Coordinates of C-alpha atoms in Angstrom, one line a residue:
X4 CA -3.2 -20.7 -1.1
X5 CA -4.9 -18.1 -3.0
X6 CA -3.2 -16.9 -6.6
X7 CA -3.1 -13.6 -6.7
X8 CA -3.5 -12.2 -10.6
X9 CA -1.7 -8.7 -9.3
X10 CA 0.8 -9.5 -6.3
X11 CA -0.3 -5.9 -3.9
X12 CA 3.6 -5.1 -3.9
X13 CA 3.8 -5.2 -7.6
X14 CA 1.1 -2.7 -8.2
X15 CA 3.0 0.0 -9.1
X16 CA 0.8 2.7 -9.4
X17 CA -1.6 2.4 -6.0
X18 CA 2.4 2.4 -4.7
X19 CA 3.2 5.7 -6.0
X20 CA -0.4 7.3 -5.6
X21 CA -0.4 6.1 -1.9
X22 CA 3.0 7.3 -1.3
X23 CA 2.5 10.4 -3.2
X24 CA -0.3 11.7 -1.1
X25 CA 1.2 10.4 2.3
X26 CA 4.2 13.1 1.2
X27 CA 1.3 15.6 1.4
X28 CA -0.9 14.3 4.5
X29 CA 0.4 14.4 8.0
X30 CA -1.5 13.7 11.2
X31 CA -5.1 12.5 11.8
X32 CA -5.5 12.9 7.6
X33 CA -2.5 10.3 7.1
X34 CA -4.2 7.9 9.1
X35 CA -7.5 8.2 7.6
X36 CA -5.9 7.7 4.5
X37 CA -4.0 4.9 5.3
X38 CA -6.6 3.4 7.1
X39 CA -8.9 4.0 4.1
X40 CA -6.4 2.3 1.5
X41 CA -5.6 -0.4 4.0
X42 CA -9.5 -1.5 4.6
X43 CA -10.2 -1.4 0.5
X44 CA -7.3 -3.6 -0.1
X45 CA -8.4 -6.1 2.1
X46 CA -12.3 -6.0 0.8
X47 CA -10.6 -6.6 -2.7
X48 CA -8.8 -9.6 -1.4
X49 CA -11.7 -10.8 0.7
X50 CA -13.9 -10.5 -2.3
X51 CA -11.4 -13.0 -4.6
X52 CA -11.4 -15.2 -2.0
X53 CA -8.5 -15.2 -0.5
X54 CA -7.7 -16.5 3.1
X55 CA -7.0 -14.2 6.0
X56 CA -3.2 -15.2 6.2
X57 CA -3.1 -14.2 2.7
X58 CA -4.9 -10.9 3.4
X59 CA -2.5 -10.2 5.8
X60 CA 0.8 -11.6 3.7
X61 CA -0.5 -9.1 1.0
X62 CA -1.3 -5.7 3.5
X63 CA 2.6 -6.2 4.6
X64 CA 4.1 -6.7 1.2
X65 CA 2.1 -3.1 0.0
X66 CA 2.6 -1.3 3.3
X67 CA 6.5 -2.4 3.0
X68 CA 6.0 -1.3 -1.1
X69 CA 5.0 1.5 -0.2
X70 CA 7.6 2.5 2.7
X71 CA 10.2 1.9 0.3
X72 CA 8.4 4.4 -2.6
X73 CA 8.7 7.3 0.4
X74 CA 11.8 6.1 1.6
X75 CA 13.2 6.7 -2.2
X76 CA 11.1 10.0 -2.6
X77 CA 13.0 11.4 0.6
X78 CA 16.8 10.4 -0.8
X79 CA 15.7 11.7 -4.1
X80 CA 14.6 15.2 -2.8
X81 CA 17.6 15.3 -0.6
X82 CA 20.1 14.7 -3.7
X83 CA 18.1 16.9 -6.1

């Protein structure tokens, strides 16, 4: 098992920059982006060594971070 210095759900502010601009993307540009974020995340991991299960264990924790971001963006904006 790899240790991870910065857990990919506990970086805070690729969370809320991620989920910030999937607010404003929709379609074919959300993709890319995601796509985009989702491919440099895993060169970072691949480049500290860490195994592909761990690659993968990380990619769900951030994609799941940052589902609950937008999830909590949506009930905000529907309270406010």
């Amino acid at each position: 098992m790899t240790l991870l210095q910065f857990p990919s759900h506990r970086r805070t502010a690729d969370i809320r920059r991620c989920a910030a601009t999937l607010r404003d993307l929709h379609g074919e540009k959300a993709n890319q982006f995601w796509r985009n974020e989702m491919a440099l995340l895993v060169s970072a991991l691949r480049e500290v060594g860490a195994c592909e299960a761990e690659i993968s264990h990380q990619a769900q924790m951030f994609m799941n971070a940052v589902q609950l971001e937008l999830q909590a963006g949506f009930v905000s904006e529907s309270i406010g």
